[in-house]
């Protein structure tokens, strides 16, 4: 890849969109699009490792996705289970830590058990982090943070005047993970869709028309190259 390593993002977040459209175009049921999307997940985890991206956050299931047809939800859940079963070895081989952000307690008990076990088994790894957003919503995350902060205030451990950006950041689901530098969304939609609302404040956004099941390493490289040419000013004059 033609990018100086200092210009490679440390953290990439992805809205993996377009699985349904991909399936429809081929006359297949939606779940086939999600299955093909799981292959893209494997390719992109590998691509990030090779490019030197340390953190990868994937929007796999939103708090809003619970309204989808029951068979699509159960299909996605079993896909998640098989994905974990088939890919945990690769996490160990490459010393990648698996983390979940979201309301994990909303997930089926069997999935929760599998996720918690895999998170525990990989928690010591520091080569990279794969963060799956599951039953995740940016507003829900902020609501959960506000509730925890309000409890601290109620117990007299914190004064409202002491609340800063850092206080809120410290109560997010993965407080030690640095904010994403680059957010990629596939399938051409120009929306944040309630993804990492706090953390994406200064992220560079990259939208591609490629549908998620077609997204491969070359598309990831194109996104990283585009990112490497951006000038991030963080409110300064640059
Ligand atoms: C959005 O496409 C995609 C999802 C809601 C699910 C993402 C899930 C995967 C890629 C599968 C497996 C994930 C892991 C981590 C193993 P959409 O269904 O909204 O597509 P559409 O907008 O074209 O209908």
Coordinates of C-alpha atoms and ligand atoms in Angstrom, one line a residue:
X1 CA 0.0 0.0 0.0
X2 CA 1.2 3.4 -1.0
X3 CA 0.7 5.1 2.4
X4 CA 3.3 6.2 4.9
X5 CA 2.7 4.3 8.1
X6 CA 2.3 7.5 10.1
X7 CA -0.7 8.4 7.9
X8 CA -2.5 5.1 8.5
X9 CA -5.5 5.5 10.8
X10 CA -5.1 4.0 14.2
X11 CA -8.8 3.3 14.5
X12 CA -11.3 2.6 11.6
X13 CA -15.1 2.3 12.2
X14 CA -17.3 0.8 9.6
X15 CA -21.0 1.0 8.8
X16 CA -21.4 -2.3 6.9
X17 CA -24.3 -1.3 4.7
X18 CA -25.9 -2.9 1.6
X19 CA -26.2 -6.6 2.4
X20 CA -29.9 -6.6 1.7
X21 CA -29.5 -4.8 -1.7
X22 CA -26.6 -7.1 -2.7
X23 CA -28.8 -10.2 -2.1
X24 CA -31.8 -8.6 -3.8
X25 CA -29.8 -7.9 -6.9
X26 CA -28.9 -11.6 -7.2
X27 CA -32.5 -12.7 -6.4
X28 CA -31.4 -14.2 -3.1
X29 CA -32.9 -14.0 0.4
X30 CA -31.5 -11.1 2.6
X31 CA -29.7 -13.5 4.9
X32 CA -27.5 -14.6 1.9
X33 CA -26.3 -10.9 1.8
X34 CA -25.4 -11.1 5.5
X35 CA -23.6 -14.3 5.0
X36 CA -21.6 -12.8 2.1
X37 CA -21.0 -9.8 4.4
X38 CA -19.4 -12.0 7.0
X39 CA -16.8 -12.9 4.4
X40 CA -16.1 -9.2 4.0
X41 CA -15.6 -9.0 7.7
X42 CA -12.9 -11.6 7.6
X43 CA -11.2 -9.9 4.7
X44 CA -11.3 -6.5 6.4
X45 CA -10.0 -7.7 9.7
X46 CA -7.1 -9.2 7.8
X47 CA -6.6 -6.0 5.8
X48 CA -6.5 -3.8 8.9
X49 CA -3.9 -6.1 10.4
X50 CA -1.7 -5.9 7.3
X51 CA -2.1 -2.1 7.0
X52 CA -1.2 -1.6 10.7
X53 CA -4.7 -0.4 11.8
X54 CA -4.9 -1.2 15.5
X55 CA -8.6 -0.8 16.2
X56 CA -11.5 -1.8 14.0
X57 CA -15.1 -1.2 15.1
X58 CA -17.9 -2.8 13.0
X59 CA -21.5 -1.8 13.3
X60 CA -23.0 -5.4 13.2
X61 CA -26.4 -4.9 14.7
X62 CA -28.1 -1.6 15.9
X63 CA -30.6 -1.1 18.7
X64 CA -33.0 -0.2 15.8
X65 CA -32.4 -3.5 14.0
X66 CA -34.6 -5.4 16.5
X67 CA -37.6 -4.3 14.5
X68 CA -36.5 -6.4 11.5
X69 CA -38.4 -9.6 10.6
X70 CA -37.8 -12.3 13.2
X71 CA -36.2 -14.7 10.7
X72 CA -33.7 -12.1 9.6
X73 CA -32.8 -11.4 13.3
X74 CA -32.4 -15.1 14.1
X75 CA -30.4 -15.6 10.9
X76 CA -28.0 -12.8 11.9
X77 CA -27.6 -14.2 15.4
X78 CA -26.7 -17.6 14.2
X79 CA -24.4 -16.1 11.6
X80 CA -22.7 -14.3 14.5
X81 CA -22.3 -17.5 16.4
X82 CA -20.8 -19.4 13.5
X83 CA -18.5 -16.4 12.8
X84 CA -17.2 -16.6 16.3
X85 CA -16.8 -20.4 16.2
X86 CA -15.0 -20.3 12.9
X87 CA -12.8 -17.3 13.5
X88 CA -11.7 -17.4 17.1
X89 CA -8.6 -19.3 16.2
X90 CA -7.5 -16.5 13.9
X91 CA -8.0 -14.0 16.8
X92 CA -5.7 -16.1 18.9
X93 CA -3.1 -16.6 16.2
X94 CA -2.9 -12.9 15.6
X95 CA -3.3 -11.8 19.2
X96 CA -6.4 -9.8 18.5
X97 CA -8.7 -8.8 21.4
X98 CA -12.4 -9.1 20.8
X99 CA -14.7 -6.5 22.4
X100 CA -18.4 -5.8 22.2
X101 CA -20.0 -2.4 22.6
X102 CA -23.8 -2.1 23.0
X103 CA -26.6 -3.5 25.1
X104 CA -25.2 -7.0 25.2
X105 CA -27.8 -8.1 27.7
X106 CA -30.5 -7.7 24.9
X107 CA -28.8 -10.5 22.9
X108 CA -30.0 -14.1 23.1
X109 CA -28.4 -15.9 26.1
X110 CA -26.5 -18.4 24.0
X111 CA -24.9 -15.6 22.0
X112 CA -24.1 -13.6 25.1
X113 CA -22.3 -16.6 26.6
X114 CA -20.3 -17.2 23.5
X115 CA -19.3 -13.5 23.2
X116 CA -18.4 -13.2 26.9
X117 CA -16.2 -16.4 26.7
X118 CA -14.4 -15.2 23.5
X119 CA -13.9 -11.7 25.0
X120 CA -12.4 -13.2 28.2
X121 CA -10.2 -15.6 26.2
X122 CA -8.7 -12.8 24.1
X123 CA -8.6 -10.0 26.7
X124 CA -4.9 -10.2 27.2
X125 CA -4.0 -9.5 23.5
X126 CA -2.6 -6.2 22.5
X127 CA -1.8 -6.6 18.8
X128 CA -5.1 -5.3 17.7
X129 CA -8.8 -5.0 18.7
X130 CA -11.9 -6.1 16.9
X131 CA -14.8 -4.2 18.4
X132 CA -18.3 -5.4 17.4
X133 CA -21.2 -3.0 17.9
X134 CA -24.1 -5.2 18.8
X135 CA -27.5 -4.0 19.9
X136 CA -25.6 -0.7 19.7
X137 CA -27.0 2.8 19.5
X138 CA -25.0 6.0 19.9
X139 CA -27.9 7.7 21.8
X140 CA -28.4 4.6 23.9
X141 CA -24.7 4.6 24.8
X142 CA -24.9 8.3 25.8
X143 CA -28.1 7.6 27.8
X144 CA -26.3 4.8 29.6
X145 CA -23.3 7.0 30.3
X146 CA -25.6 9.9 31.6
X147 CA -27.3 7.4 34.0
X148 CA -24.0 6.2 35.4
X149 CA -22.8 9.8 35.9
X150 CA -26.1 10.8 37.5
X151 CA -25.7 7.9 40.0
X152 CA -22.2 9.2 40.9
X153 CA -23.6 12.7 41.5
X154 CA -26.4 11.2 43.6
X155 CA -23.9 9.4 45.8
X156 CA -22.0 12.7 46.3
X157 CA -18.9 11.4 44.4
X158 CA -19.1 14.1 41.7
X159 CA -20.4 17.6 41.5
X160 CA -22.3 18.6 38.3
X161 CA -19.8 21.5 37.8
X162 CA -17.0 18.8 37.6
X163 CA -18.5 17.1 34.6
X164 CA -16.3 17.5 31.5
X165 CA -15.8 15.9 28.1
X166 CA -13.5 13.4 29.9
X167 CA -16.2 12.4 32.4
X168 CA -18.6 11.5 29.6
X169 CA -15.9 9.7 27.5
X170 CA -14.9 7.7 30.6
X171 CA -18.5 6.3 30.8
X172 CA -18.8 5.1 27.3
X173 CA -18.8 1.3 26.6
X174 CA -15.1 1.1 25.7
X175 CA -13.6 4.1 27.4
X176 CA -10.0 3.2 26.7
X177 CA -10.4 2.9 23.0
X178 CA -9.2 6.0 21.1
X179 CA -11.8 7.7 18.9
X180 CA -12.0 6.5 15.3
X181 CA -9.8 8.5 12.9
X182 CA -11.8 7.2 9.9
X183 CA -15.4 6.1 9.4
X184 CA -16.2 4.1 6.3
X185 CA -19.8 3.6 5.2
X186 CA -20.6 1.3 2.3
X187 CA -23.5 1.4 -0.2
X188 CA -23.5 5.1 -0.7
X189 CA -25.7 6.3 2.1
X190 CA -24.6 9.6 3.7
X191 CA -25.8 9.0 7.2
X192 CA -24.4 8.3 10.6
X193 CA -27.4 6.1 11.6
X194 CA -26.8 6.5 15.3
X195 CA -23.3 5.1 15.2
X196 CA -20.6 6.3 17.7
X197 CA -22.2 9.8 18.0
X198 CA -19.7 11.0 20.6
X199 CA -16.6 9.3 19.2
X200 CA -17.0 10.3 15.6
X201 CA -16.9 14.0 16.3
X202 CA -13.6 14.5 14.6
X203 CA -13.4 11.4 12.4
X204 CA -12.8 11.7 8.7
X205 CA -15.8 10.3 6.8
X206 CA -15.5 8.1 3.7
X207 CA -18.5 6.8 1.8
X208 CA -18.2 4.3 -1.1
X209 CA -20.9 3.0 -3.4
X210 CA -19.5 -0.5 -3.0
X211 CA -22.0 -2.8 -1.2
X212 CA -20.6 -4.4 1.9
X213 CA -20.5 -8.0 0.6
X214 CA -18.3 -6.8 -2.3
X215 CA -16.0 -4.7 0.0
X216 CA -12.5 -6.2 0.0
X217 CA -8.9 -5.2 0.8
X218 CA -8.5 -3.1 -2.3
X219 CA -11.5 -1.0 -1.2
X220 CA -10.1 -0.7 2.3
X221 CA -6.8 0.4 0.8
X222 CA -8.5 3.1 -1.3
X223 CA -10.2 4.4 1.9
X224 CA -6.9 4.5 3.8
X225 CA -5.2 6.3 0.9
X226 CA -8.0 8.9 0.8
X227 CA -7.7 9.4 4.5
X228 CA -3.9 9.8 4.3
X229 CA -4.5 12.8 2.0
X230 CA -6.9 14.6 4.3
X231 CA -5.8 17.5 6.5
X232 CA -7.3 17.1 10.0
X233 CA -7.5 20.4 11.7
X234 CA -9.6 19.6 14.9
X235 CA -11.0 23.1 14.8
X236 CA -7.6 24.8 14.4
X237 CA -6.7 26.8 11.2
X238 CA -4.4 24.1 9.9
Ligands
LIG1 C1 -26.7 -3.6 6.9 O1 -27.1 -4.1 5.6 C2 -26.1 -4.7 7.6 C3 -26.5 -5.2 8.8 C4 -27.7 -4.7 9.5 C5 -25.8 -6.4 9.4 C6 -24.3 -6.5 9.3 C7 -24.0 -7.9 9.5 C8 -23.0 -8.5 8.9 C9 -22.1 -7.9 7.9 C10 -22.9 -10.0 9.0 C11 -22.0 -10.6 10.0 C12 -21.3 -9.7 11.0 C13 -20.4 -10.3 11.7 C14 -19.6 -9.4 12.7 C15 -20.0 -11.7 11.6 P1 -28.7 -4.0 5.3 O2 -29.3 -5.3 5.7 O3 -29.3 -2.8 6.0 O4 -28.7 -3.7 3.8 P2 -29.7 -2.9 2.9 O5 -29.6 -1.5 3.4 O6 -29.1 -3.1 1.5 O7 -31.0 -3.6 3.1

